[in-house]
Amino acid sequence: MRILVGVKRVIDYAVKVRVKPDKTGVVTENVQHSMNPFDEIALEEAVKMKEKKLATEVVAISMGGPKSQETLRTALAKGADKAIHVEVPDADIAKVEPLHVARVLQKIVDREKFDVVFLGKQAIDDDASQTAPLLAGLLDWPQALYASKVEKAGDSHLKVTREIDGGLDTIKVKLPAVLSADLRLNEPRYATLPNIMKAKKKPMEKLSAKDLGVDLTPQTKTLEVNDPPVRKAGGFVDDVPQLIEKLREKGLIKS
Amino acid sequence: MCFTISLCSLLSNFQVSRFNSTLVIAEHDDAKLAPITLNAITAAGKLGSDVSVLVTGANATKVAEQVAKVSGVKRVLIAQDEKLKNNLPERVTPVVLASQKQFNFSSIVAGASAFSRSVIPRVAAKLDCSPISDVTEIHSAGTFTRTQYAGNAVVKVQSSAPVKLMTFRGTSFPPAAAEGGSGAVENAPAGDIKTDLSEFVGQELSKSDRPSLTTAKIVVSGGRGVKSAENFKLIFDLADKLGAGVGASRAAVDAGFVHNDMQVGQTGKIVAPELYIAVGISGAIQHLAGMKDSKVIVAINKDPDAPIFQVRSFCFKKLTVNGHFLLH
């Protein structure tokens, strides 16, 4: 089984983003970036599947500017065998939509055989949560989203436990399939120094969307980006009775 | 599939059509319509068009009767088929596509939930359209607002997609009245449902008599500061006194205090109750994303520097682990 894992370079989750004064987007220059947390989890699961001899090869792919190569090197250091970088000029990155990414992934899958495409459930920058189901639709493959457990079920199926709104459900999907990782699937490993050194020697293929014949014309135009409304700071209360009194006054709790 | 692509390019030449129509994909558990569908019907009405609702499933007829009564619904399409039991996205998609082929909707939408996030983009891929997730505001039939970066950037977008595929944030739109409508009910055109791709094995749903987290008027949430699963009983007791739903931070879920479907935040549930009480929650960016639109926020935390205090309305700093949470 060959697994393709999508990894995205995003602003680090701990950074408080700042909206640009001209309202065109958020400030990304000189801001700490890292691999999207959900992608780390997808990659970890793929590498684990390889360690359990369920998978033979794990290929990491990223679509983005030149710095996405750092994200791919991290993926190689964490256990991916090969990397594919689909380069997008920095100026166009903000216009790339999940649909474009899904089309690129589709072309890669058409070019060589993969049994599983494993993605994160969402990127923490655009919060779209679309790429996995879009890709499954384009390929006509089954999808298992928000996976919190992935098991083999015979030679041709995977059994996946998913985090849904009311709890958990379990489905069986026929291979080839698209999977997306939720938070509680696993605890991603750290890349060790020797592995970071070894990763430098692993192969990285460079392509462009054009090489793959994918048109990046956007269907969604950003008109403006604003800060969320600021909440008015409240006051402190000294004790519980005072808190309850305040809430009663506001009619939020009944006597 | 060539049909839909040519349909898409054909449609884009008539961006400003005189007649708009919206299809809402209903979510239900075979017995009851999910409340978020009512919020989606309100949002669909704001697109300035006729609203149709598609109900798919093994027991769709019963739910369709409920949907027909919802205010603002003009037409209800029923796709009842044993193959649609549990509404797997691989099976719902062809039904949506068949309905689209027949009625040529200008928008296909649903409430932003785990179910619709699985279906809407899959349908979008088939129609060659770029979907828009978690819309919080509708300005026109093609201009919308949504948030990014865990709610820290509010983005206004204009979609040129031939068909607008969207999910709506439930807490941003009031629910449509469940009574007073008189939608016409008819059978949906048959889709080519393949059953070999995926199958439903089973589910473990959390049972609770408390109000649902996403629709509760009051929510009490516990975080790492609650310290243990046993102490979480304090949170449940307080919630029961207030008739509240119970939420949790990621830390509380990861520590095993409570089940993961209670997680509030960027990647959990988005809530906007009248009153949100955060107990032992520091207020990380990712948690705030799920609750900062609450009307009144109360923080109970012993760390005066916790970020939660920047969004709260009242706070109470002197938390003891034994907590005096009795409300009379």
Coordinates of C-alpha atoms in Angstrom, one line a residue:
Chain A
M1 CA 0.0 0.0 0.0
R2 CA 1.4 3.4 -1.0
I3 CA 0.2 6.5 1.0
L4 CA 0.3 10.1 -0.2
V5 CA 0.2 12.6 2.6
G6 CA -0.7 16.3 2.1
V7 CA 1.2 18.7 4.3
K8 CA 0.6 22.5 4.4
R9 CA 2.8 25.2 5.7
V10 CA 0.7 27.5 7.8
I11 CA 1.3 30.3 10.4
D12 CA 2.1 28.5 13.7
Y13 CA -0.9 27.7 15.8
A14 CA 0.4 29.7 18.8
V15 CA 0.8 33.0 16.8
K16 CA -1.8 35.7 17.3
V17 CA -2.4 36.7 13.7
R18 CA -2.5 40.4 12.7
V19 CA -4.8 41.7 10.0
K20 CA -3.0 44.0 7.5
P21 CA -4.0 47.7 7.8
D22 CA -5.0 47.7 4.1
K23 CA -7.5 44.8 4.8
T24 CA -6.1 42.6 2.1
G25 CA -5.1 39.7 4.3
V26 CA -3.1 38.8 7.4
V27 CA 0.6 39.6 8.0
T28 CA 2.6 36.6 7.0
E29 CA 6.1 38.1 6.6
N30 CA 8.5 37.3 9.5
V31 CA 5.8 35.3 11.2
Q32 CA 6.6 31.9 12.6
H33 CA 5.3 29.1 10.3
S34 CA 5.1 25.4 10.8
M35 CA 3.4 22.3 9.5
N36 CA -0.4 22.4 9.9
P37 CA -1.1 20.3 13.1
F38 CA -3.7 18.1 11.5
D39 CA -1.2 17.2 8.7
E40 CA 1.4 16.2 11.3
I41 CA -1.2 13.8 12.7
A42 CA -2.0 12.4 9.2
L43 CA 1.7 12.0 8.5
E44 CA 2.3 10.2 11.8
E45 CA -0.5 7.7 11.1
A46 CA 0.9 7.0 7.6
V47 CA 4.4 6.5 9.1
K48 CA 2.9 4.2 11.8
M49 CA 1.2 2.2 9.1
K50 CA 4.5 1.8 7.3
E51 CA 6.1 0.7 10.6
K52 CA 3.4 -1.9 11.0
K53 CA 4.1 -3.1 7.5
L54 CA 0.7 -2.1 6.3
A55 CA 2.2 0.4 3.9
T56 CA 5.3 0.2 1.8
E57 CA 5.9 3.8 1.0
V58 CA 4.9 7.2 2.4
V59 CA 5.1 10.2 0.0
A60 CA 4.6 13.7 1.4
I61 CA 3.3 16.5 -0.9
S62 CA 3.0 20.2 -0.3
M63 CA 1.6 23.0 -2.5
G64 CA 3.0 26.4 -1.8
G65 CA 5.9 28.9 -2.0
P66 CA 9.6 28.0 -1.9
K67 CA 9.5 27.7 1.9
S68 CA 7.1 24.8 1.7
Q69 CA 10.2 22.8 1.1
E70 CA 11.1 23.3 4.8
T71 CA 7.7 21.7 5.7
L72 CA 8.5 18.8 3.3
R73 CA 11.9 18.3 4.9
T74 CA 10.2 18.1 8.3
A75 CA 7.9 15.5 6.8
L76 CA 10.9 13.5 5.5
A77 CA 12.6 13.8 8.9
K78 CA 9.5 12.4 10.6
G79 CA 9.5 9.3 8.3
A80 CA 8.2 10.1 4.8
D81 CA 10.2 8.4 2.1
K82 CA 9.9 11.0 -0.7
A83 CA 8.6 14.5 -1.2
I84 CA 6.8 16.3 -3.9
H85 CA 6.8 20.1 -3.9
V86 CA 4.2 21.7 -6.2
E87 CA 5.5 25.3 -6.3
V88 CA 3.2 28.3 -6.4
P89 CA 4.7 31.8 -6.7
D90 CA 4.5 33.6 -3.3
A91 CA 2.2 36.2 -4.9
D92 CA -0.4 33.6 -5.8
I93 CA -0.5 31.6 -2.6
A94 CA -3.3 33.6 -1.0
K95 CA -5.5 32.8 -4.1
V96 CA -5.1 29.0 -4.0
E97 CA -8.3 27.3 -3.0
P98 CA -8.9 23.8 -1.6
L99 CA -10.4 22.9 -5.0
H100 CA -7.0 23.7 -6.7
V101 CA -5.1 21.6 -4.2
A102 CA -7.6 18.8 -4.7
R103 CA -7.0 18.9 -8.4
V104 CA -3.3 18.8 -8.0
L105 CA -3.6 15.8 -5.7
Q106 CA -5.9 14.2 -8.2
K107 CA -3.2 14.6 -11.0
I108 CA -0.5 13.1 -8.8
V109 CA -2.8 10.2 -8.0
D110 CA -3.5 9.8 -11.7
R111 CA 0.2 9.8 -12.5
E112 CA 1.2 7.1 -10.0
K113 CA -0.8 4.6 -8.0
F114 CA -1.6 5.5 -4.4
D115 CA -4.0 3.4 -2.2
V116 CA -4.6 6.1 0.4
V117 CA -4.4 9.9 0.3
F118 CA -4.2 11.0 3.9
L119 CA -4.9 14.7 4.8
G120 CA -5.5 16.7 7.8
K121 CA -9.2 17.4 8.6
Q122 CA -8.6 21.2 8.2
A123 CA -5.9 23.7 7.8
I124 CA -5.8 26.1 10.8
D125 CA -5.2 29.1 8.5
D126 CA -8.2 29.1 6.1
D127 CA -10.3 26.8 8.3
A128 CA -12.0 25.4 5.2
S129 CA -12.0 21.7 5.9
Q130 CA -12.7 20.9 2.3
T131 CA -9.7 19.4 0.5
A132 CA -10.2 15.7 1.5
P133 CA -13.9 15.5 0.5
L134 CA -13.2 17.5 -2.7
L135 CA -10.5 15.1 -3.6
A136 CA -12.6 12.1 -2.9
G137 CA -15.3 13.6 -5.1
L138 CA -12.9 14.3 -8.0
L139 CA -11.5 10.7 -7.8
D140 CA -14.8 9.0 -7.0
W141 CA -13.1 7.4 -4.1
P142 CA -14.7 6.7 -0.7
Q143 CA -13.9 9.1 2.1
A144 CA -13.3 8.6 5.8
L145 CA -13.1 12.0 7.4
Y146 CA -12.1 13.0 11.0
A147 CA -10.5 9.7 11.7
S148 CA -9.6 8.9 15.3
K149 CA -8.7 5.3 14.6
V150 CA -7.6 3.5 11.4
E151 CA -7.5 -0.3 11.1
K152 CA -6.9 -2.6 8.2
A153 CA -10.0 -4.7 7.4
G154 CA -8.9 -7.5 5.1
D155 CA -6.8 -6.8 2.0
S156 CA -9.2 -4.3 0.3
H157 CA -10.7 -2.2 3.1
L158 CA -9.9 0.0 6.0
K159 CA -12.1 0.3 9.1
V160 CA -12.1 3.9 10.3
T161 CA -13.6 5.3 13.5
R162 CA -14.6 9.0 13.0
E163 CA -15.3 11.9 15.3
I164 CA -18.8 13.1 14.5
D165 CA -21.0 15.7 16.2
G166 CA -22.8 13.3 18.6
G167 CA -19.9 11.0 19.4
L168 CA -18.1 8.4 17.2
D169 CA -19.1 6.3 14.3
T170 CA -17.3 3.5 12.5
I171 CA -17.3 3.0 8.7
K172 CA -15.6 0.6 6.3
V173 CA -14.1 2.1 3.1
K174 CA -12.9 0.2 0.1
L175 CA -9.3 1.0 -1.1
P176 CA -8.3 3.2 -2.7
A177 CA -9.7 5.9 -0.3
V178 CA -9.2 9.4 1.0
L179 CA -8.8 9.8 4.7
S180 CA -8.6 12.9 6.9
A181 CA -7.1 13.0 10.4
D182 CA -8.7 14.4 13.5
L183 CA -6.8 15.5 16.7
R184 CA -7.2 12.3 18.6
L185 CA -5.8 9.9 16.0
N186 CA -2.3 9.9 17.5
E187 CA 0.5 11.9 19.1
P188 CA 2.9 13.0 16.4
R189 CA 6.6 12.2 17.0
Y190 CA 9.4 14.8 17.0
A191 CA 12.0 14.7 14.3
T192 CA 15.3 13.6 15.9
L193 CA 18.6 15.3 14.8
P194 CA 19.9 12.2 13.0
N195 CA 16.6 11.9 11.1
I196 CA 16.8 15.6 10.2
M197 CA 20.3 15.0 8.8
K198 CA 19.1 11.9 6.9
A199 CA 16.1 13.8 5.5
K200 CA 18.5 16.1 3.6
K201 CA 19.4 13.1 1.4
K202 CA 15.9 12.0 0.6
P203 CA 14.5 12.8 -2.8
M204 CA 12.3 15.8 -3.4
E205 CA 10.6 16.3 -6.7
K206 CA 9.7 19.9 -7.9
L207 CA 6.7 20.6 -10.0
S208 CA 4.3 23.4 -10.8
A209 CA 0.6 23.4 -11.1
K210 CA 1.1 24.1 -14.8
D211 CA 3.3 21.0 -15.2
L212 CA 0.3 19.0 -14.0
G213 CA -2.1 20.9 -16.2
V214 CA -4.1 22.4 -13.3
D215 CA -5.5 25.9 -13.8
L216 CA -5.3 28.0 -10.7
T217 CA -8.0 30.5 -11.6
P218 CA -9.8 31.3 -8.4
Q219 CA -13.6 31.2 -8.0
T220 CA -13.5 33.1 -4.8
K221 CA -12.3 36.7 -4.5
T222 CA -11.4 38.2 -1.1
L223 CA -13.0 41.6 -0.9
E224 CA -11.7 42.6 2.5
V225 CA -10.2 41.1 5.7
N226 CA -11.1 42.7 9.0
D227 CA -10.3 42.2 12.7
P228 CA -13.1 40.5 14.6
P229 CA -15.2 42.9 16.7
V230 CA -13.5 43.6 20.1
R231 CA -15.4 42.7 23.2
K232 CA -15.9 45.2 25.9
A233 CA -13.9 44.2 28.9
G234 CA -16.0 43.3 31.9
G235 CA -15.4 43.6 35.6
F236 CA -14.2 41.4 38.3
V237 CA -16.5 40.2 41.1
D238 CA -15.3 39.3 44.6
D239 CA -17.3 36.3 45.5
V240 CA -19.9 33.8 44.2
P241 CA -23.0 35.6 45.6
Q242 CA -22.0 38.8 43.8
L243 CA -21.5 36.9 40.6
I244 CA -24.9 35.3 40.9
E245 CA -26.5 38.7 41.7
K246 CA -25.0 40.2 38.5
L247 CA -26.3 37.3 36.4
R248 CA -29.7 37.6 38.0
E249 CA -29.8 41.3 37.2
K250 CA -29.1 40.6 33.6
G251 CA -31.8 38.0 33.6
L252 CA -29.4 35.2 32.6
I253 CA -30.3 33.0 35.5
K254 CA -33.6 32.6 37.3
S255 CA -33.9 33.0 41.1
Chain B
M1 CA -20.1 14.3 -15.9
C2 CA -19.6 16.4 -19.0
F3 CA -23.1 17.5 -18.6
T4 CA -22.4 19.3 -15.3
I5 CA -19.2 20.9 -16.5
S6 CA -20.9 22.3 -19.5
L7 CA -23.8 23.3 -17.3
C8 CA -21.4 25.1 -15.1
S9 CA -19.9 27.1 -17.9
L10 CA -23.3 27.8 -19.3
L11 CA -24.5 29.0 -16.0
S12 CA -21.6 31.3 -15.5
N13 CA -22.6 33.2 -18.6
F14 CA -25.9 34.0 -16.8
Q15 CA -24.5 35.0 -13.4
V16 CA -27.3 37.4 -12.8
S17 CA -30.2 35.1 -13.5
R18 CA -33.7 36.4 -12.8
F19 CA -34.6 33.3 -10.9
N20 CA -32.5 32.0 -8.0
S21 CA -33.2 28.8 -6.2
T22 CA -31.5 27.2 -3.3
L23 CA -31.4 23.5 -2.2
V24 CA -30.8 22.9 1.5
I25 CA -29.6 19.4 2.4
A26 CA -31.4 18.3 5.5
E27 CA -29.7 16.6 8.4
H28 CA -31.6 14.2 10.6
D29 CA -31.4 10.9 12.6
D30 CA -34.3 9.2 10.8
A31 CA -36.7 10.5 13.4
K32 CA -36.0 14.2 13.9
L33 CA -34.6 17.0 11.9
A34 CA -31.3 18.3 13.2
P35 CA -31.8 21.8 14.6
I36 CA -28.9 23.2 12.5
T37 CA -31.0 22.6 9.4
L38 CA -33.5 25.2 10.6
N39 CA -30.6 27.7 10.9
A40 CA -29.5 26.8 7.3
I41 CA -33.1 27.3 6.0
T42 CA -33.1 30.9 7.5
A43 CA -29.7 31.5 5.8
A44 CA -30.9 30.0 2.5
G45 CA -33.9 32.4 2.6
K46 CA -31.4 35.3 2.7
L47 CA -30.0 34.4 -0.7
G48 CA -33.2 35.9 -2.1
S49 CA -34.5 32.8 -3.7
D50 CA -36.9 29.9 -3.5
V51 CA -35.9 27.4 -0.8
S52 CA -36.1 23.6 -1.5
V53 CA -35.0 21.0 1.0
L54 CA -33.7 17.6 0.2
V55 CA -34.3 14.8 2.7
T56 CA -32.3 11.6 2.1
G57 CA -32.3 8.5 4.2
A58 CA -33.8 5.2 5.0
N59 CA -36.7 6.9 6.8
A60 CA -36.9 10.2 4.9
T61 CA -40.7 10.5 4.7
K62 CA -41.3 11.2 8.3
V63 CA -38.7 13.9 8.5
A64 CA -39.9 15.4 5.2
E65 CA -43.3 15.9 6.8
Q66 CA -41.6 18.0 9.5
V67 CA -39.6 19.9 6.9
A68 CA -42.6 20.8 4.9
K69 CA -44.1 22.6 7.8
V70 CA -41.0 24.8 8.3
S71 CA -41.6 28.4 7.5
G72 CA -40.0 29.5 4.2
V73 CA -39.7 26.0 2.6
K74 CA -41.3 25.9 -0.8
R75 CA -40.5 22.4 -1.9
V76 CA -39.4 19.2 -0.1
L77 CA -37.6 16.5 -2.1
I78 CA -37.6 13.0 -0.6
A79 CA -35.1 10.3 -1.4
Q80 CA -36.1 7.3 0.7
D81 CA -34.0 4.3 0.1
E82 CA -32.5 1.5 2.3
K83 CA -29.2 2.3 0.6
L84 CA -29.3 5.8 2.1
K85 CA -29.4 4.5 5.7
N86 CA -27.0 6.6 7.8
N87 CA -26.6 9.0 4.9
L88 CA -23.0 8.1 3.8
P89 CA -21.6 10.9 1.7
E90 CA -20.7 8.6 -1.2
R91 CA -24.4 7.7 -1.5
V92 CA -26.0 11.1 -0.7
T93 CA -23.9 12.8 -3.4
P94 CA -25.4 11.2 -6.4
V95 CA -28.9 12.0 -5.1
V96 CA -27.9 15.7 -4.7
L97 CA -26.5 15.6 -8.2
A98 CA -29.6 14.1 -9.7
S99 CA -31.7 16.8 -8.0
Q100 CA -29.3 19.5 -9.3
K101 CA -29.5 18.1 -12.8
Q102 CA -33.3 18.3 -12.8
F103 CA -33.8 21.6 -11.0
N104 CA -30.6 23.5 -11.7
F105 CA -30.3 25.2 -8.3
S106 CA -28.2 28.3 -8.0
S107 CA -27.0 27.4 -4.5
I108 CA -26.7 24.1 -2.6
V109 CA -26.2 24.6 1.1
A110 CA -26.4 23.0 4.5
G111 CA -25.6 23.8 8.2
A112 CA -21.9 23.5 9.0
S113 CA -21.8 20.2 10.8
A114 CA -19.7 17.0 10.4
F115 CA -22.4 15.6 8.1
S116 CA -22.5 18.6 5.7
R117 CA -18.7 19.1 5.7
S118 CA -18.5 15.6 4.3
V119 CA -21.2 16.1 1.6
I120 CA -21.1 19.7 0.4
P121 CA -17.4 19.6 -0.8
R122 CA -17.9 16.2 -2.4
V123 CA -20.8 17.5 -4.4
A124 CA -18.8 20.7 -5.2
A125 CA -16.0 18.6 -6.7
K126 CA -18.5 16.9 -9.0
L127 CA -19.9 20.3 -10.1
D128 CA -16.4 21.8 -10.6
C129 CA -17.3 24.6 -8.1
S130 CA -15.3 26.0 -5.2
P131 CA -17.3 25.7 -2.0
I132 CA -17.4 28.2 0.9
S133 CA -17.3 26.8 4.5
D134 CA -18.9 28.1 7.6
V135 CA -20.5 31.3 6.3
T136 CA -21.5 33.7 9.0
E137 CA -23.1 36.5 7.0
I138 CA -24.8 36.8 3.7
H139 CA -24.6 40.2 1.9
S140 CA -26.0 39.1 -1.5
A141 CA -26.5 35.9 -3.5
G142 CA -22.7 36.0 -4.3
T143 CA -21.1 37.9 -1.4
F144 CA -20.5 36.3 2.0
T145 CA -18.5 36.7 5.2
R146 CA -16.6 33.8 6.9
T147 CA -13.8 33.7 9.5
Q148 CA -10.3 32.3 9.2
Y149 CA -7.4 31.8 11.6
A150 CA -9.6 30.6 14.4
G151 CA -12.0 33.5 14.1
N152 CA -9.1 36.1 14.2
A153 CA -9.7 37.3 10.6
V154 CA -13.1 38.1 9.3
V155 CA -13.1 37.7 5.6
K156 CA -15.6 39.0 3.1
V157 CA -15.6 37.0 -0.2
Q158 CA -17.2 37.2 -3.5
S159 CA -17.9 33.9 -5.2
S160 CA -18.0 33.5 -9.0
A161 CA -18.7 29.8 -8.7
P162 CA -21.4 28.8 -11.1
V163 CA -23.2 27.1 -8.3
K164 CA -22.7 28.4 -4.8
L165 CA -22.0 25.4 -2.5
M166 CA -21.9 26.5 1.1
T167 CA -22.2 25.5 4.7
F168 CA -23.6 28.0 7.2
R169 CA -22.5 28.5 10.8
G170 CA -25.6 27.6 12.8
T171 CA -25.0 30.1 15.6
S172 CA -24.9 33.0 13.1
F173 CA -28.5 32.5 11.8
P174 CA -31.7 32.2 13.9
P175 CA -33.6 29.0 13.4
A176 CA -36.6 29.1 11.0
A177 CA -40.0 28.6 12.6
A178 CA -40.7 24.8 12.7
E179 CA -44.4 25.6 12.1
G180 CA -46.4 27.7 9.6
G181 CA -44.9 26.5 6.3
S182 CA -46.6 24.5 3.7
G183 CA -44.0 23.1 1.3
A184 CA -45.0 20.9 -1.5
V185 CA -43.6 17.3 -1.0
E186 CA -42.4 15.3 -4.0
N187 CA -39.9 12.5 -4.7
A188 CA -36.4 13.4 -5.6
P189 CA -35.1 12.2 -8.9
A190 CA -33.3 8.8 -8.5
G191 CA -29.5 9.0 -8.2
D192 CA -27.1 6.3 -9.2
I193 CA -26.2 5.1 -5.7
K194 CA -23.2 2.8 -5.5
T195 CA -23.0 0.8 -2.3
D196 CA -19.6 -0.8 -2.7
L197 CA -17.4 2.2 -1.8
S198 CA -18.2 2.5 1.9
E199 CA -20.4 0.9 4.5
F200 CA -21.6 2.0 7.9
V201 CA -20.5 -0.3 10.7
G202 CA -21.9 1.3 13.9
Q203 CA -21.9 4.3 16.1
E204 CA -21.4 5.3 19.7
L205 CA -23.4 8.4 20.4
S206 CA -23.0 10.2 23.7
K207 CA -26.3 9.9 25.6
S208 CA -27.3 13.0 27.6
D209 CA -30.5 14.5 28.9
R210 CA -28.8 17.9 28.9
P211 CA -29.6 20.5 26.2
S212 CA -27.4 20.1 23.2
L213 CA -24.2 22.0 23.4
T214 CA -24.7 23.9 20.1
T215 CA -28.2 25.1 20.9
A216 CA -28.2 25.5 24.7
K217 CA -28.9 29.0 26.1
I218 CA -26.4 28.5 28.8
V219 CA -23.1 26.5 28.5
V220 CA -20.8 25.6 31.3
S221 CA -17.4 24.4 30.2
G222 CA -14.5 22.9 32.1
G223 CA -10.9 22.9 31.3
R224 CA -7.6 21.5 32.5
G225 CA -8.1 23.4 35.8
V226 CA -11.0 21.0 36.7
K227 CA -8.2 18.6 37.4
S228 CA -10.0 15.2 37.0
A229 CA -12.9 13.4 35.5
E230 CA -14.4 13.1 39.1
N231 CA -14.2 16.8 39.6
F232 CA -16.1 17.3 36.3
K233 CA -19.1 16.2 38.2
L234 CA -19.1 19.8 39.7
I235 CA -19.4 21.1 36.2
F236 CA -22.3 18.8 35.4
D237 CA -24.0 19.6 38.7
L238 CA -23.8 23.3 38.0
A239 CA -25.0 22.8 34.5
D240 CA -28.0 20.9 35.8
K241 CA -28.9 23.7 38.2
L242 CA -28.8 26.1 35.3
G243 CA -30.4 23.8 32.7
A244 CA -27.2 24.3 30.7
G245 CA -25.3 22.3 28.1
V246 CA -21.8 21.2 29.0
G247 CA -18.6 21.9 27.0
A248 CA -14.9 21.3 27.5
S249 CA -11.6 22.6 26.3
R250 CA -9.2 20.4 24.3
A251 CA -7.0 20.0 27.4
A252 CA -10.0 18.5 29.3
V253 CA -10.8 16.1 26.5
D254 CA -7.2 15.1 25.9
A255 CA -6.8 14.4 29.6
G256 CA -9.8 12.0 29.4
F257 CA -12.1 14.1 31.7
V258 CA -14.9 14.0 29.1
H259 CA -15.8 12.8 25.7
N260 CA -14.4 14.6 22.6
D261 CA -17.8 15.6 21.2
M262 CA -18.0 18.1 24.0
Q263 CA -15.0 20.1 22.8
V264 CA -15.6 23.7 22.1
G265 CA -13.3 25.6 19.8
Q266 CA -11.8 26.1 16.3
T267 CA -11.8 22.4 15.6
G268 CA -14.6 21.4 17.9
K269 CA -18.0 22.9 18.2
I270 CA -18.8 26.6 17.8
V271 CA -21.3 27.9 20.4
A272 CA -22.8 31.3 21.0
P273 CA -25.1 31.0 24.1
E274 CA -26.6 33.8 26.1
L275 CA -24.3 32.8 29.0
Y276 CA -21.0 30.9 28.8
I277 CA -19.3 30.0 32.0
A278 CA -15.6 28.9 31.6
V279 CA -14.3 27.0 34.6
G280 CA -10.5 26.4 34.8
I281 CA -10.0 27.3 31.1
S282 CA -7.1 29.5 30.3
G283 CA -8.6 30.7 27.0
A284 CA -6.2 29.6 24.2
I285 CA -6.8 31.1 20.7
Q286 CA -8.3 27.8 19.6
H287 CA -10.8 27.7 22.4
L288 CA -11.9 31.3 22.1
A289 CA -12.7 30.7 18.4
G290 CA -15.6 28.4 19.6
M291 CA -17.2 30.7 22.2
K292 CA -16.3 34.3 21.8
D293 CA -19.6 35.3 20.3
S294 CA -21.4 34.3 23.5
K295 CA -23.5 37.2 24.8
V296 CA -22.1 37.1 28.4
I297 CA -18.9 35.2 29.3
V298 CA -18.1 34.4 32.9
A299 CA -14.6 33.2 33.7
I300 CA -13.8 31.3 36.9
N301 CA -10.0 31.0 37.1
K302 CA -7.4 31.4 39.7
D303 CA -4.8 32.8 37.3
P304 CA -5.5 36.5 36.9
D305 CA -3.3 36.6 33.8
A306 CA -5.3 33.9 31.9
P307 CA -6.2 35.1 28.4
I308 CA -9.9 34.2 29.0
F309 CA -10.1 37.4 31.1
Q310 CA -9.7 39.5 28.0
V311 CA -13.1 38.4 26.6
R312 CA -15.1 37.8 29.8
S313 CA -17.9 40.0 31.1
F314 CA -17.4 39.0 34.8
C315 CA -14.8 37.0 36.4
F316 CA -14.3 35.4 39.6
K317 CA -10.7 34.7 40.5
K318 CA -10.8 32.9 43.7
L319 CA -11.4 29.3 42.5
T320 CA -10.8 26.6 45.0
V321 CA -10.7 23.1 43.6
N322 CA -13.5 22.1 45.9
G323 CA -15.4 25.0 44.2
H324 CA -18.5 26.5 45.9
F325 CA -20.8 26.1 42.9
L326 CA -24.1 25.8 44.7
L327 CA -26.7 28.0 43.2
H328 CA -29.9 28.5 45.1

